[in-house]
PDB file of C-alpha atoms in Angstrom:
ATOM      1  CA  ARG A   1       3.746 -13.811 -22.458  1.00  0.00           C
ATOM      2  CA  ARG A   2       3.613 -10.214 -21.401  1.00  0.00           C
ATOM      3  CA  PHE A   3       0.954  -7.958 -22.841  1.00  0.00           C
ATOM      4  CA  GLY A   4      -0.326  -4.492 -22.118  1.00  0.00           C
ATOM      5  CA  SER A   5       0.570  -0.917 -22.783  1.00  0.00           C
ATOM      6  CA  ASN A   6       0.344   2.485 -21.130  1.00  0.00           C
ATOM      7  CA  VAL A   7       1.307   0.962 -17.776  1.00  0.00           C
ATOM      8  CA  CYS A   8       1.146   3.509 -14.971  1.00  0.00           C
ATOM      9  CA  TYR A   9       1.467   3.130 -11.192  1.00  0.00           C
ATOM     10  CA  PHE A  10       0.831   6.071  -8.904  1.00  0.00           C
ATOM     11  CA  GLN A  11      -0.138   7.025  -5.370  1.00  0.00           C
ATOM     12  CA  SER A  12      -3.897   7.443  -5.035  1.00  0.00           C
ATOM     13  CA  SER A  13      -5.030  10.701  -3.487  1.00  0.00           C
ATOM     14  CA  SER A  14      -8.555   9.479  -2.749  1.00  0.00           C
ATOM     15  CA  GLN A  15      -7.986   6.107  -1.044  1.00  0.00           C
ATOM     16  CA  LYS A  16      -6.236   5.680   2.286  1.00  0.00           C
ATOM     17  CA  VAL A  17      -5.840   2.722   4.682  1.00  0.00           C
ATOM     18  CA  ARG A  18      -4.766   2.478   8.312  1.00  0.00           C
ATOM     19  CA  VAL A  19      -1.658   0.380   8.937  1.00  0.00           C
ATOM     20  CA  LYS A  20      -0.504  -0.003  12.538  1.00  0.00           C
ATOM     21  CA  GLY A  21      -2.293   3.190  13.509  1.00  0.00           C
ATOM     22  CA  HIS A  22      -0.892   5.261  10.645  1.00  0.00           C
ATOM     23  CA  GLU A  23      -2.791   6.412   7.597  1.00  0.00           C
ATOM     24  CA  LYS A  24      -1.182   5.278   4.346  1.00  0.00           C
ATOM     25  CA  SER A  25      -2.055   6.100   0.762  1.00  0.00           C
ATOM     26  CA  CYS A  26      -3.037   3.311  -1.603  1.00  0.00           C
ATOM     27  CA  GLY A  27      -1.437   2.789  -4.964  1.00  0.00           C
ATOM     28  CA  THR A  28      -3.250   2.560  -8.266  1.00  0.00           C
ATOM     29  CA  LEU A  29      -2.121   0.427 -11.187  1.00  0.00           C
ATOM     30  CA  MET A  30      -3.562   1.311 -14.589  1.00  0.00           C
ATOM     31  CA  PHE A  31      -2.892  -0.272 -17.984  1.00  0.00           C
ATOM     32  CA  ASP A  32      -4.487  -0.925 -21.362  1.00  0.00           C
ATOM     33  CA  PHE A  33      -5.049  -4.479 -22.504  1.00  0.00           C
ATOM     34  CA  ALA A  34      -6.710  -5.791 -25.672  1.00  0.00           C
ATOM     35  CA  PHE A  35      -7.907  -9.395 -25.531  1.00  0.00           C
ATOM     36  CA  GLN A  36      -6.836 -11.427 -28.557  1.00  0.00           C
ATOM     37  CA  HIS A  37      -9.671 -13.966 -28.513  1.00  0.00           C
ATOM     38  CA  SER A  38     -13.319 -13.734 -27.525  1.00  0.00           C
ATOM     39  CA  TYR A  39     -14.295 -15.687 -24.386  1.00  0.00           C
ATOM     40  CA  ASP A  40     -10.676 -16.510 -23.617  1.00  0.00           C
ATOM     41  CA  THR A  41      -9.487 -16.891 -20.012  1.00  0.00           C
ATOM     42  CA  CYS A  42      -6.869 -14.344 -19.030  1.00  0.00           C
ATOM     43  CA  TYR A  43      -4.854 -14.093 -15.809  1.00  0.00           C
ATOM     44  CA  VAL A  44      -3.278 -10.809 -14.765  1.00  0.00           C
ATOM     45  CA  ALA A  45      -0.363 -10.572 -12.331  1.00  0.00           C
ATOM     46  CA  MET A  46       0.769  -7.296 -10.823  1.00  0.00           C
ATOM     47  CA  ASN A  47       4.338  -8.439 -10.181  1.00  0.00           C
ATOM     48  CA  TYR A  48       6.777  -9.283 -12.908  1.00  0.00           C
ATOM     49  CA  PRO A  49       7.823 -12.964 -13.028  1.00  0.00           C
ATOM     50  CA  TYR A  50      10.748 -14.126 -10.927  1.00  0.00           C
ATOM     51  CA  SER A  51      12.652 -16.131 -13.498  1.00  0.00           C
ATOM     52  CA  TYR A  52      14.694 -19.269 -13.023  1.00  0.00           C
ATOM     53  CA  SER A  53      17.775 -17.356 -14.212  1.00  0.00           C
ATOM     54  CA  HIS A  54      17.158 -14.659 -11.588  1.00  0.00           C
ATOM     55  CA  LEU A  55      16.801 -17.327  -8.870  1.00  0.00           C
ATOM     56  CA  MET A  56      20.099 -18.926  -9.832  1.00  0.00           C
ATOM     57  CA  GLN A  57      21.845 -15.517  -9.939  1.00  0.00           C
ATOM     58  CA  ASP A  58      20.507 -14.683  -6.464  1.00  0.00           C
ATOM     59  CA  LEU A  59      21.666 -18.043  -5.077  1.00  0.00           C
ATOM     60  CA  ASP A  60      25.123 -17.520  -6.618  1.00  0.00           C
ATOM     61  CA  ALA A  61      25.303 -14.047  -5.033  1.00  0.00           C
ATOM     62  CA  LEU A  62      24.355 -15.457  -1.628  1.00  0.00           C
ATOM     63  CA  LYS A  63      27.094 -18.084  -1.928  1.00  0.00           C
ATOM     64  CA  LYS A  64      29.694 -15.420  -2.799  1.00  0.00           C
ATOM     65  CA  ASN A  65      28.630 -13.149   0.081  1.00  0.00           C
ATOM     66  CA  ILE A  66      30.940 -13.580   3.096  1.00  0.00           C
ATOM     67  CA  TYR A  67      28.067 -12.933   5.515  1.00  0.00           C
ATOM     68  CA  THR A  68      25.678 -15.543   4.087  1.00  0.00           C
ATOM     69  CA  ASN A  69      27.835 -18.242   2.486  1.00  0.00           C
ATOM     70  CA  ASN A  70      28.437 -20.192   5.699  1.00  0.00           C
ATOM     71  CA  HIS A  71      24.760 -20.437   6.590  1.00  0.00           C
ATOM     72  CA  PHE A  72      23.419 -22.460   3.683  1.00  0.00           C
ATOM     73  CA  LYS A  73      24.306 -25.175   1.217  1.00  0.00           C
ATOM     74  CA  ARG A  74      22.681 -25.450  -2.178  1.00  0.00           C
ATOM     75  CA  LYS A  75      22.019 -28.976  -3.344  1.00  0.00           C
ATOM     76  CA  MET A  76      20.174 -30.304  -6.340  1.00  0.00           C
ATOM     77  CA  LEU A  77      16.941 -32.151  -5.662  1.00  0.00           C
ATOM     78  CA  CYS A  78      16.179 -33.220  -9.243  1.00  0.00           C
ATOM     79  CA  ARG A  79      15.713 -31.965 -12.771  1.00  0.00           C
ATOM     80  CA  THR A  80      12.463 -30.337 -13.834  1.00  0.00           C
ATOM     81  CA  LEU A  81      10.478 -31.493 -16.850  1.00  0.00           C
ATOM     82  CA  ALA A  82      12.222 -28.726 -18.811  1.00  0.00           C
ATOM     83  CA  GLY A  83      15.616 -30.137 -17.776  1.00  0.00           C
ATOM     84  CA  ASN A  84      16.498 -27.340 -15.328  1.00  0.00           C
ATOM     85  CA  LEU A  85      18.263 -28.234 -12.110  1.00  0.00           C
ATOM     86  CA  CYS A  86      15.872 -27.896  -9.170  1.00  0.00           C
ATOM     87  CA  PRO A  87      17.810 -26.611  -6.150  1.00  0.00           C
ATOM     88  CA  TYR A  88      16.993 -27.001  -2.510  1.00  0.00           C
ATOM     89  CA  LEU A  89      18.703 -25.153   0.296  1.00  0.00           C
ATOM     90  CA  VAL A  90      19.886 -26.386   3.650  1.00  0.00           C
ATOM     91  CA  VAL A  91      19.934 -23.383   5.984  1.00  0.00           C
ATOM     92  CA  GLU A  92      21.617 -23.588   9.379  1.00  0.00           C
ATOM     93  CA  GLN A  93      23.199 -21.327  11.928  1.00  0.00           C
ATOM     94  CA  GLU A  94      26.636 -22.413  10.665  1.00  0.00           C
ATOM     95  CA  ILE A  95      26.944 -25.062   7.992  1.00  0.00           C
ATOM     96  CA  ASP A  96      30.545 -26.110   8.682  1.00  0.00           C
ATOM     97  CA  ALA A  97      30.339 -26.008  12.481  1.00  0.00           C
ATOM     98  CA  PRO A  98      30.995 -29.338  14.225  1.00  0.00           C
ATOM     99  CA  ILE A  99      27.854 -31.203  15.296  1.00  0.00           C
ATOM    100  CA  ARG A 100      27.409 -30.984  19.023  1.00  0.00           C
ATOM    101  CA  SER A 101      26.895 -34.358  20.662  1.00  0.00           C
ATOM    102  CA  THR A 102      25.230 -32.607  23.614  1.00  0.00           C
ATOM    103  CA  ARG A 103      22.134 -31.662  21.608  1.00  0.00           C
ATOM    104  CA  THR A 104      19.179 -32.848  23.674  1.00  0.00           C
ATOM    105  CA  ARG A 105      16.353 -32.222  21.250  1.00  0.00           C
ATOM    106  CA  PRO A 106      16.019 -32.848  17.526  1.00  0.00           C
ATOM    107  CA  SER A 107      16.444 -30.001  15.105  1.00  0.00           C
ATOM    108  CA  LEU A 108      13.440 -28.301  13.590  1.00  0.00           C
ATOM    109  CA  ASP A 109      13.030 -28.919   9.859  1.00  0.00           C
ATOM    110  CA  ILE A 110      11.051 -26.486   7.724  1.00  0.00           C
ATOM    111  CA  VAL A 111      10.123 -27.020   4.100  1.00  0.00           C
ATOM    112  CA  VAL A 112       9.219 -23.992   1.995  1.00  0.00           C
ATOM    113  CA  MET A 113       7.966 -24.442  -1.546  1.00  0.00           C
ATOM    114  CA  ALA A 114       7.545 -21.528  -3.879  1.00  0.00           C
ATOM    115  CA  ARG A 115       4.996 -21.239  -6.644  1.00  0.00           C
ATOM    116  CA  VAL A 116       5.398 -23.973  -9.185  1.00  0.00           C
ATOM    117  CA  HIS A 117       5.410 -22.830 -12.810  1.00  0.00           C
ATOM    118  CA  PRO A 118       2.471 -24.339 -14.716  1.00  0.00           C
ATOM    119  CA  GLY A 119       4.844 -25.599 -17.397  1.00  0.00           C
ATOM    120  CA  GLU A 120       6.795 -27.593 -14.835  1.00  0.00           C
TER     121      GLU A 120
END
């Protein structure tokens, strides 16, 4: 669940860092938070959650995009404990291109796994 109030993010005038030879200002995130229970463990994340619904919307948008739709196929690996479909993507230079029989070396396979939700 999301908690907190008086959330404010601003450019810090006192802290600077060097990035690739250039001086950049740091950002400061401030917020108020009241703990509900004494001695409870609390985790704070700066980024808002990337929801399952948002993931599926982004994958649908990629499939509808004429520049990206021929470079990946979305397949379903399994169902999660919550019953959601768990997609995996096959990404290639061109999905529907004929397989070349002259390929002399095997293709490189890469597996990327994102953060797994603790409820899953």
